[in-house]
PDB file of C-alpha atoms and ligand atoms in Angstrom:
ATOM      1  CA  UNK A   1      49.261  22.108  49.175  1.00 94.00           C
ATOM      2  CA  UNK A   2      45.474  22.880  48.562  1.00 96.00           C
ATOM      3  CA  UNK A   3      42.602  19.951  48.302  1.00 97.00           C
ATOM      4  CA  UNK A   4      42.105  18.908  45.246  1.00 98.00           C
ATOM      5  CA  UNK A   5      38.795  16.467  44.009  1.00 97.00           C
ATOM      6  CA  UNK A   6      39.848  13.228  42.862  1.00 98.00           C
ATOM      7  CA  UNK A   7      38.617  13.684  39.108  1.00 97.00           C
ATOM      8  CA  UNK A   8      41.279  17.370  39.321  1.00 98.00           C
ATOM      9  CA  UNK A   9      44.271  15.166  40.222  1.00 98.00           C
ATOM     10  CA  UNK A  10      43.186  12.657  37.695  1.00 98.00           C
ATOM     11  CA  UNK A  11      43.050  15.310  34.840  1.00 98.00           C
ATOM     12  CA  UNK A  12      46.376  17.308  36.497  1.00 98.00           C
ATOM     13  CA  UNK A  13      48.177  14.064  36.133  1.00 98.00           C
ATOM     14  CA  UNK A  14      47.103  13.249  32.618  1.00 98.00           C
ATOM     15  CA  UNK A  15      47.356  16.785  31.022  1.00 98.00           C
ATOM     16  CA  UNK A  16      51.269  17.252  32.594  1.00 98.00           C
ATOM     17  CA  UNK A  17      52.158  14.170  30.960  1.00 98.00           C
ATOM     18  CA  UNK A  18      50.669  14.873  28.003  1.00 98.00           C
ATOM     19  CA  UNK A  19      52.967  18.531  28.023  1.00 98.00           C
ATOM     20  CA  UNK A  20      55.681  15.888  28.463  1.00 98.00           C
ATOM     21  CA  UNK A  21      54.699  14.489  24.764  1.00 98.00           C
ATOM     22  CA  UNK A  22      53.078  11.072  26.370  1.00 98.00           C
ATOM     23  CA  UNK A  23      50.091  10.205  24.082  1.00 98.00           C
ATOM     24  CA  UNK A  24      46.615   9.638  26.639  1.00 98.00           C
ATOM     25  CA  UNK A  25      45.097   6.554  26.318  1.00 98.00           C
ATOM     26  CA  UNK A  26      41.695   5.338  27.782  1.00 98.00           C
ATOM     27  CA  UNK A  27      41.881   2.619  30.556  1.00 98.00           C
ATOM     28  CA  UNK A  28      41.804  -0.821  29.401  1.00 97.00           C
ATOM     29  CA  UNK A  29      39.249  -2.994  29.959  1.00 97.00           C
ATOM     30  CA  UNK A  30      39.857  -4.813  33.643  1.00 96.00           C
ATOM     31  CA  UNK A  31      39.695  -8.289  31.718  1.00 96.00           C
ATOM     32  CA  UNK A  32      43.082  -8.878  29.881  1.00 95.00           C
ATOM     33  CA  UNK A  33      42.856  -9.621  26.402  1.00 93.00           C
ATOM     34  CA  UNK A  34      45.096 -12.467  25.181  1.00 89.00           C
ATOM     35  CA  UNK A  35      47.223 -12.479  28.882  1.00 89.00           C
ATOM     36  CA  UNK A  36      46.510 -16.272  30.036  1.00 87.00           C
ATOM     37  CA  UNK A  37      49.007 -15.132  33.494  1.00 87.00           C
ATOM     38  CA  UNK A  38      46.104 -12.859  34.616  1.00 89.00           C
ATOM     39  CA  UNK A  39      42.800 -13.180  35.840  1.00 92.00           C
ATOM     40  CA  UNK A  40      41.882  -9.449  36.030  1.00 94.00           C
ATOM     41  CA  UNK A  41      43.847  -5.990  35.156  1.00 95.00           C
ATOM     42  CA  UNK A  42      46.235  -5.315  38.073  1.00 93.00           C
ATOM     43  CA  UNK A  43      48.476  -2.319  37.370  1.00 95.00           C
ATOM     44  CA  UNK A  44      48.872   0.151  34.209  1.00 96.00           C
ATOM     45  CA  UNK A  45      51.081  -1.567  32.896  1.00 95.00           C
ATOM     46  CA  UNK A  46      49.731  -5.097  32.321  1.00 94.00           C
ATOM     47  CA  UNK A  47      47.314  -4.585  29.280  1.00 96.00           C
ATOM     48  CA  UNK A  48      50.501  -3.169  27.659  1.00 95.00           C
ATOM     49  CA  UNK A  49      53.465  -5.864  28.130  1.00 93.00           C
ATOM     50  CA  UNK A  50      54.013  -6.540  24.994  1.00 92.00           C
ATOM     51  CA  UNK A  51      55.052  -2.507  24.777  1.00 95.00           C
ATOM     52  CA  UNK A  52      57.404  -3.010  26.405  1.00 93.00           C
ATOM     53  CA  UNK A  53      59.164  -6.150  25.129  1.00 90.00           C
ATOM     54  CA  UNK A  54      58.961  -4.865  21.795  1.00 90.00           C
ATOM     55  CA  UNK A  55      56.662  -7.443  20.570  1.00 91.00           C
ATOM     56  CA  UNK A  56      54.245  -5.249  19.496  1.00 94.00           C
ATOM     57  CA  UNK A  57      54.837  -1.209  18.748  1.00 96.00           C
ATOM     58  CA  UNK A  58      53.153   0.975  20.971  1.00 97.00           C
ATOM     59  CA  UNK A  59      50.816   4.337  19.232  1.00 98.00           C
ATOM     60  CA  UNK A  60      53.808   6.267  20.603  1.00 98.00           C
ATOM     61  CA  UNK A  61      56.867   5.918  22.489  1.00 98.00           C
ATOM     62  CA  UNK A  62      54.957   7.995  25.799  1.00 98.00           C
ATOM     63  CA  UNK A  63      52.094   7.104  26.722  1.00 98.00           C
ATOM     64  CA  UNK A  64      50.274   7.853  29.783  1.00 98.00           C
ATOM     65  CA  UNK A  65      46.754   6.696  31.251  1.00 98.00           C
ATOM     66  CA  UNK A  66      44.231   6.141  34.369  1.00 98.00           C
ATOM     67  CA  UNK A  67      43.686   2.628  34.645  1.00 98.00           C
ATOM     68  CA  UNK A  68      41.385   0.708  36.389  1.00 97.00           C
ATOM     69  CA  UNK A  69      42.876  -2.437  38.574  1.00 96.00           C
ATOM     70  CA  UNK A  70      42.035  -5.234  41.033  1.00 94.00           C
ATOM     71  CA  UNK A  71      45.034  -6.576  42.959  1.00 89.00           C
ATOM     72  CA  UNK A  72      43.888  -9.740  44.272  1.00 86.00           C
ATOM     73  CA  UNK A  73      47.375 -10.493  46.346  1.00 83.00           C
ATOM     74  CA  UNK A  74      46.360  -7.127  48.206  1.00 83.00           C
ATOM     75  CA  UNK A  75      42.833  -7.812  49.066  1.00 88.00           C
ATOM     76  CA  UNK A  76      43.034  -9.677  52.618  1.00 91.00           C
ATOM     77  CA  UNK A  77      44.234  -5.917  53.549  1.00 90.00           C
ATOM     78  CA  UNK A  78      41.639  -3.993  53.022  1.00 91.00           C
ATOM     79  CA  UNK A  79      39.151  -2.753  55.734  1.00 90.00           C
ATOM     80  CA  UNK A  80      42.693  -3.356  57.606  1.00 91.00           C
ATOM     81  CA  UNK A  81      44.436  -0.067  56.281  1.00 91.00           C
ATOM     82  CA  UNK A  82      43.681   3.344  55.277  1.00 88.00           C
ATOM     83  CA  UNK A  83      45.444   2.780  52.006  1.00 90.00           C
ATOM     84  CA  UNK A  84      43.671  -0.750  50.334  1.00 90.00           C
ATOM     85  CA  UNK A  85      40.903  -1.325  48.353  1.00 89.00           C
ATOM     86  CA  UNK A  86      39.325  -3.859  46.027  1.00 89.00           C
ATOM     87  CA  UNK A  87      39.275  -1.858  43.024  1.00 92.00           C
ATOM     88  CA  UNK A  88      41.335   1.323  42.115  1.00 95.00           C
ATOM     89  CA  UNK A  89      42.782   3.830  39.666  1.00 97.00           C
ATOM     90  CA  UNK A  90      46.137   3.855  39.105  1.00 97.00           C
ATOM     91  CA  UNK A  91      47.555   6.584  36.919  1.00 98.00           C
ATOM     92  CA  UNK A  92      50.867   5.912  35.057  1.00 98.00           C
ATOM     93  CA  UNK A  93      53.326   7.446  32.539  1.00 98.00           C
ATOM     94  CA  UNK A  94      55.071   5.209  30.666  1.00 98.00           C
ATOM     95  CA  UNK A  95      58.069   5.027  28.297  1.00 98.00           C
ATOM     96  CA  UNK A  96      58.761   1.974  25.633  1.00 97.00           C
ATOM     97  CA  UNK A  97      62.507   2.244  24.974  1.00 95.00           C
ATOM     98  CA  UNK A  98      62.353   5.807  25.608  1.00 97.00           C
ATOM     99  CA  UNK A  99      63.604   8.040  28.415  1.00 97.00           C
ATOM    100  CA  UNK A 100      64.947   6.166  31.827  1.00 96.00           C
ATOM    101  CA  UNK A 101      65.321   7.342  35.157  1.00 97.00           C
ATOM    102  CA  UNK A 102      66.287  10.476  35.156  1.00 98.00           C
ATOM    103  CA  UNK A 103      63.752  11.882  33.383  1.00 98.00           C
ATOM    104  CA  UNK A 104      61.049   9.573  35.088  1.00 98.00           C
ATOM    105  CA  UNK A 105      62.164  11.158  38.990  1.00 98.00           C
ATOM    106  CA  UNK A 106      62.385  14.215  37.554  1.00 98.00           C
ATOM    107  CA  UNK A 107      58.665  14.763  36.260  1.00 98.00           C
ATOM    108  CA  UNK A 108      57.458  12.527  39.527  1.00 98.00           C
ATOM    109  CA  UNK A 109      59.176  15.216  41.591  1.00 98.00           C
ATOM    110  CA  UNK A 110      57.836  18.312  39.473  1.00 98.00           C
ATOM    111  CA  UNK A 111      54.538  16.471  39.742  1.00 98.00           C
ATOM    112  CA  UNK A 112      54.721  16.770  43.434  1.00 98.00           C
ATOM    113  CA  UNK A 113      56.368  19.799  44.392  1.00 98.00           C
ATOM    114  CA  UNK A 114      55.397  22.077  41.724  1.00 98.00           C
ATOM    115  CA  UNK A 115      51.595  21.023  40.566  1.00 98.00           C
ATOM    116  CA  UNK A 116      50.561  19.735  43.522  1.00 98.00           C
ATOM    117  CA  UNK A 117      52.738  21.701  45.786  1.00 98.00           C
ATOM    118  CA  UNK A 118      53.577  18.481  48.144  1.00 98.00           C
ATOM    119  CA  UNK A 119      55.554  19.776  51.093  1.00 98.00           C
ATOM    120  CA  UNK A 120      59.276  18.513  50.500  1.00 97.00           C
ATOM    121  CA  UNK A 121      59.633  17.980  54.582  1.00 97.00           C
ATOM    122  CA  UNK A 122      56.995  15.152  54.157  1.00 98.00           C
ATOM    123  CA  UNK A 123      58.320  13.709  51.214  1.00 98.00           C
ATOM    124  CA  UNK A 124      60.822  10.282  50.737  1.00 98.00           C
ATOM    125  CA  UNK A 125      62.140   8.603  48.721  1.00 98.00           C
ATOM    126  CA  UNK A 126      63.062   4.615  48.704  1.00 98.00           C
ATOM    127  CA  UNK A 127      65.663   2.892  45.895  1.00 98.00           C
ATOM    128  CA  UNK A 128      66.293  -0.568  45.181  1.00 97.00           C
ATOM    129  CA  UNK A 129      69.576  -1.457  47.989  1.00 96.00           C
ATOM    130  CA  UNK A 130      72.472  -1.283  45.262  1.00 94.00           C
ATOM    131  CA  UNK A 131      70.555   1.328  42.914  1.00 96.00           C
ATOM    132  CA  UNK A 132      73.630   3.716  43.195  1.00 97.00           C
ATOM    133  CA  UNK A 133      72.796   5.441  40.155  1.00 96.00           C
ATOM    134  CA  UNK A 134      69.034   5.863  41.440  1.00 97.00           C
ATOM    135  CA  UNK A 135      70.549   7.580  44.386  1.00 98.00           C
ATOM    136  CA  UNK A 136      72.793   9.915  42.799  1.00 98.00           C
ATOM    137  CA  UNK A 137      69.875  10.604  40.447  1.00 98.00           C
ATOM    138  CA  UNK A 138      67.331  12.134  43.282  1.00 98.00           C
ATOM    139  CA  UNK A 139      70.236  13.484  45.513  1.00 98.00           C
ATOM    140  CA  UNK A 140      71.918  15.386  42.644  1.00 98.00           C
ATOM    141  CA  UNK A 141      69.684  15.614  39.951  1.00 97.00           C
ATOM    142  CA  UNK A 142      66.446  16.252  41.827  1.00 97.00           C
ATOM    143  CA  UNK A 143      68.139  17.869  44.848  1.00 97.00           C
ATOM    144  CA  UNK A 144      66.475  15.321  47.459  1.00 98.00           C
ATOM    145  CA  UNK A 145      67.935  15.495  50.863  1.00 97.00           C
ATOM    146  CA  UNK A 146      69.503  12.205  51.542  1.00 97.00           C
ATOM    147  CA  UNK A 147      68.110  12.036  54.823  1.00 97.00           C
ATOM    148  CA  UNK A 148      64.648  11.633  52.705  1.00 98.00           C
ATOM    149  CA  UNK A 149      65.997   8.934  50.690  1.00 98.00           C
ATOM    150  CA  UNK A 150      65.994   5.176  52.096  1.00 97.00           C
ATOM    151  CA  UNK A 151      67.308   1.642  50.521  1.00 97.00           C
ATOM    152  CA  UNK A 152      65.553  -1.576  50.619  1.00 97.00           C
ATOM    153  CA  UNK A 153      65.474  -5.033  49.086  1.00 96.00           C
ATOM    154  CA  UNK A 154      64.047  -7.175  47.011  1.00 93.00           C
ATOM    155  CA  UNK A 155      60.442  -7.135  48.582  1.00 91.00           C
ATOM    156  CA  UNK A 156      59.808  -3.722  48.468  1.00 93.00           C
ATOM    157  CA  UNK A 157      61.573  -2.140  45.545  1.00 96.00           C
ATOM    158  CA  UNK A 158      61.661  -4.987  43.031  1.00 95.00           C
ATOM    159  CA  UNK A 159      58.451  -4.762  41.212  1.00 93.00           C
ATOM    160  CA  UNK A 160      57.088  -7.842  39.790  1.00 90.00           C
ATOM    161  CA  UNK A 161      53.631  -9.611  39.048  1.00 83.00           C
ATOM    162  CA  UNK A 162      54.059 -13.409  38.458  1.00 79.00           C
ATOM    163  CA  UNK A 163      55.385 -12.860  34.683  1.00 83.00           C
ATOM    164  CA  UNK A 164      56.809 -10.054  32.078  1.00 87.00           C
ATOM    165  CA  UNK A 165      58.591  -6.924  32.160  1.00 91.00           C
ATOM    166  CA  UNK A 166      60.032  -6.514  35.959  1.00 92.00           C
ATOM    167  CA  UNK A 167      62.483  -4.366  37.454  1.00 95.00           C
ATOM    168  CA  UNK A 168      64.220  -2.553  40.534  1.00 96.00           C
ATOM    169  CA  UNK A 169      62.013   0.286  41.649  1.00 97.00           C
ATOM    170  CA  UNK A 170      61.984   3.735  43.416  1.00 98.00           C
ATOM    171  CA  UNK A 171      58.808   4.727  45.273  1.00 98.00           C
ATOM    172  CA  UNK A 172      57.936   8.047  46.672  1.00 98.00           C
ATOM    173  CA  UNK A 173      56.262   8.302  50.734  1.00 98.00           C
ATOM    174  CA  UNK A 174      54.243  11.364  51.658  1.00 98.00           C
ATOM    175  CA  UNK A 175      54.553  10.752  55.627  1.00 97.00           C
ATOM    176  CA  UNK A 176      51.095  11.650  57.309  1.00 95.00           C
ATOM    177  CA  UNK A 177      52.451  12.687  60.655  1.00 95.00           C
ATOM    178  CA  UNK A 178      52.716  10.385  63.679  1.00 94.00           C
ATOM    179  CA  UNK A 179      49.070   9.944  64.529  1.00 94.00           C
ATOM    180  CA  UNK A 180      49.158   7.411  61.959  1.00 94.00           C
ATOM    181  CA  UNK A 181      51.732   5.915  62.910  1.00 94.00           C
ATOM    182  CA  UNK A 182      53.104   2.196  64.698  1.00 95.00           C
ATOM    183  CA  UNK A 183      55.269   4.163  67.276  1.00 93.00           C
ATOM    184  CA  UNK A 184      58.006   1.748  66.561  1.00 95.00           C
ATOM    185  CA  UNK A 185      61.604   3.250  66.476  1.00 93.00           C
ATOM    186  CA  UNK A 186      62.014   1.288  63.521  1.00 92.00           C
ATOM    187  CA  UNK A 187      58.718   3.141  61.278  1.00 96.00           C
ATOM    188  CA  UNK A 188      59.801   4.663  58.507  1.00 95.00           C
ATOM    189  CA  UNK A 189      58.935   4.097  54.334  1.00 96.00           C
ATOM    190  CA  UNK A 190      58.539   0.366  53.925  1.00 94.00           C
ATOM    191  CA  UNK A 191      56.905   0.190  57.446  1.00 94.00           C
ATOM    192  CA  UNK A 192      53.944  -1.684  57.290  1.00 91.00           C
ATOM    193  CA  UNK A 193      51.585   1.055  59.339  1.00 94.00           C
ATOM    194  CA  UNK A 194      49.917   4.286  57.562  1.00 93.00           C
ATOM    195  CA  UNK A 195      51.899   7.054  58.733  1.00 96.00           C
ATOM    196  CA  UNK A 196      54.382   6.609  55.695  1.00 97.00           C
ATOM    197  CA  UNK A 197      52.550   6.132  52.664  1.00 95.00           C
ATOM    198  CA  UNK A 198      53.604   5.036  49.016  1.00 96.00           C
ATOM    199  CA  UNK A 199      51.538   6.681  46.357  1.00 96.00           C
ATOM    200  CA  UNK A 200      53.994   6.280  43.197  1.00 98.00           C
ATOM    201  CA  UNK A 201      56.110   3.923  41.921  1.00 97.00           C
ATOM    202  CA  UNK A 202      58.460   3.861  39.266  1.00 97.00           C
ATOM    203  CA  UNK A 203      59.624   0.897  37.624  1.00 97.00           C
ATOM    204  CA  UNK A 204      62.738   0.934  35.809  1.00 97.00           C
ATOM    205  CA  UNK A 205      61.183  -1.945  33.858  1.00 95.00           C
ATOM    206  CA  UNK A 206      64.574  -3.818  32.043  1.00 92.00           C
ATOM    207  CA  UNK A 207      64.016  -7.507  32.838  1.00 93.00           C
ATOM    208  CA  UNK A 208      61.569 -10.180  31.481  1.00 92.00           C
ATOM    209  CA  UNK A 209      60.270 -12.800  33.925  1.00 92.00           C
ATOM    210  CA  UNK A 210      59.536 -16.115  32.597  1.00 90.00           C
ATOM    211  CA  UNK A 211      57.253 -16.897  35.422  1.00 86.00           C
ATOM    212  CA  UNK A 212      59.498 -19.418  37.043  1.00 88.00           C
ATOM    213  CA  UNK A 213      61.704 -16.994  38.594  1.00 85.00           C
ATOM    214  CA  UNK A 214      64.210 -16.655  35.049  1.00 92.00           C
ATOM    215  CA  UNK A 215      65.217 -13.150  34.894  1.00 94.00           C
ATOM    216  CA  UNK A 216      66.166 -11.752  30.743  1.00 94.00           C
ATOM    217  CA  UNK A 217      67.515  -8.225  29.562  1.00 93.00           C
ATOM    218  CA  UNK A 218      64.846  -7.275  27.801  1.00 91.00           C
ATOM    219  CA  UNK A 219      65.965  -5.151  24.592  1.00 88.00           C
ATOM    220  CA  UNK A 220      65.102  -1.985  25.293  1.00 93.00           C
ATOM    221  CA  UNK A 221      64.759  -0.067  28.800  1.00 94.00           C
ATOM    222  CA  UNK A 222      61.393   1.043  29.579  1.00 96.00           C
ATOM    223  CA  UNK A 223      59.606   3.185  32.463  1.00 97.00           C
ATOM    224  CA  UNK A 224      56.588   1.775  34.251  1.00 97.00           C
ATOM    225  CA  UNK A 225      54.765   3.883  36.805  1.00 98.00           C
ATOM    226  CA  UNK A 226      52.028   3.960  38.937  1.00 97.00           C
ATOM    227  CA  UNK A 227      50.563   6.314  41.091  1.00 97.00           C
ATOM    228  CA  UNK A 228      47.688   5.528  43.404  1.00 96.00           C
ATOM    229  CA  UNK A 229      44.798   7.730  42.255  1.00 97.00           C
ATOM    230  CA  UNK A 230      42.766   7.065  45.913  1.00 97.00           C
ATOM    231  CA  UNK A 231      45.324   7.122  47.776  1.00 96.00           C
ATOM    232  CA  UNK A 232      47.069  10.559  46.577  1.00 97.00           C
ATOM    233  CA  UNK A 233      43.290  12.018  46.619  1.00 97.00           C
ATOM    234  CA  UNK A 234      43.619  10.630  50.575  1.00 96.00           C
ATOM    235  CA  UNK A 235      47.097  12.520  51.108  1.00 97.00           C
ATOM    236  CA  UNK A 236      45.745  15.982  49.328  1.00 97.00           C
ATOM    237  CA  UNK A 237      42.497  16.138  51.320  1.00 98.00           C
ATOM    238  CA  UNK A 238      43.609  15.234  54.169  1.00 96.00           C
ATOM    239  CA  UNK A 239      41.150  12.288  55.277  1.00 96.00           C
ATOM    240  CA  UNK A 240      41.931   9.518  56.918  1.00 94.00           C
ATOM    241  CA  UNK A 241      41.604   6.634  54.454  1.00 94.00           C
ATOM    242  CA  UNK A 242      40.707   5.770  50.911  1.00 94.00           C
ATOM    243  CA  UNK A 243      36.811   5.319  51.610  1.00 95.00           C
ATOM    244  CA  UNK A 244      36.694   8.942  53.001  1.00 95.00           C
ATOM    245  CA  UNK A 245      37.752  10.681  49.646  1.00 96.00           C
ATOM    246  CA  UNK A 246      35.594  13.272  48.001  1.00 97.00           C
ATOM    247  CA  UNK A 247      34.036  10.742  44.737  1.00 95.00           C
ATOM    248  CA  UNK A 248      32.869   7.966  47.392  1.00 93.00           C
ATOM    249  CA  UNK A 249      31.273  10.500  50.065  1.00 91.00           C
ATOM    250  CA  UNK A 250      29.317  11.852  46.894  1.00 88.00           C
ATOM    251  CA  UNK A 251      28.186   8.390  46.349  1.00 76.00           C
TER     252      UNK A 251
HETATM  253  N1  LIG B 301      53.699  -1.699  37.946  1.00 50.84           N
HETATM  254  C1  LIG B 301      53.959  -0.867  39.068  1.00 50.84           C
HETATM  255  C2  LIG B 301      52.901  -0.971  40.115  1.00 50.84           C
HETATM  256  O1  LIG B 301      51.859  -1.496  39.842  1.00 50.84           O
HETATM  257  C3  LIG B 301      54.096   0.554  38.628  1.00 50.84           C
HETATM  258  O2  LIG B 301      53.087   0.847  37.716  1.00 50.84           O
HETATM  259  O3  LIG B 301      53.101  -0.475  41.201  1.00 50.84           O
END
């Protein structure tokens, strides 16, 4: 894989889901409008909930954008990691009732391995634990080793912000070699250390959360990703953390 600036894997990211018919949409402003759950813009996906509960119908059934977020839970962790900050982009493709999982892992992986040329070796993947259909997705489908491919719970590959559209998940790790890493035997995606790190996430968003833990089918099944703009920007030039990328040092 070659470096690539941060504003080239922001446009490479946008313009491949646009040749995937997603319509681009500028970020939303980081204060929600009419969303009394949030104090600021978090993820892609919150200034468009009501996408995907049907409430309100989206300019097009694919859309895909660069948002801007603050993740309050998060922020005790940064200066701590290579891979947290107070504010960041977060680039997502998303579909309202749309296409599902297999074509979501499919254009994640062609993303990686094809535009970006992501060595597979360092790649994994993680599923939600009884996800079978995930897994027989990336293994067949998207010809991921199995060795690559790793199941956890709740905490890690549920994804959920207080309340709205929520759903299992299935993350992808590019692992930055052992120097970053905890040396425990147990260190692998999930691990709390930087050698394994998560830069997308896709949401196979199909419940509503009522905010008091109430869990509803919502009508139609939707795709929420994310994909760390910062942190993928870390992985392609080959720094060591977020602060070190190229649009920061030009600061
Ligand atoms: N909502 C998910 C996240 O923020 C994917 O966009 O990680």
């Amino acid at each position: 894989m070659e470096w690539t600036s941060l504003n080239d894997i922001r446009e490479k990211y946008l313009s491949f889901f646009e040749s995937k018919g997603h319509l681009r949409l500028p970020s939303f402003s980081l204060v929600p409008n009419g969303d009394k759950s949030l104090l600021l813009i978090n993820s892609g996906m919150a200034p468009m909930k009501k996408y995907f509960t049907g409430e309100v119908t989206p300019p097009r059934n694919r859309v895909t954008t660069c948002q801007k977020c603050i993740r309050t839970p998060d922020i005790e962790q940064v200066g701590k990691t290579a891979r947290h900050g107070t504010f960041f982009e977060m680039l997502g493709n998303f579909s309202f009732g749309d296409y599902f999982k297999k074509e979501a892992t499919a254009w994640a992986w062609e993303f990686c391995t094809e535009v970006l040329e992501m060595p597979v070796d360092k790649l994994y993947v993680t599923i939600y634990e009884n996800d079978d259909e995930a897994y027989e997705i990336w293994t067949k489908q998207n010809g991921v080793d199995p060795s690559h491919i790793v199941r956890l719970g709740k905490a890690d590959n549920f994804w959920e912000h207080g309340s709205g559209p929520c759903g299992p998940c299935s993350e992808i790790y590019f692992d930055r070699g052992e120097k970053y890493g905890c040396g425990s035997p147990d260190c692998g995606p999930g691990c709390e250390c930087d050698r394994f790190t998560e830069f997308w996430n896709n949401v196979f968003s199909q419940f509503n959360n009522d905010g008091n833990g109430n869990y509803t089918e919502l009508a139609q099944k939707n795709i929420d990703t994310g994909m760390g703009l910062e942190r993928l920007a870390c992985i392609m030039q080959g720094v060591d953390n977020i602060f070190e990328v190229d649009t920061v040092q030009n600061t």
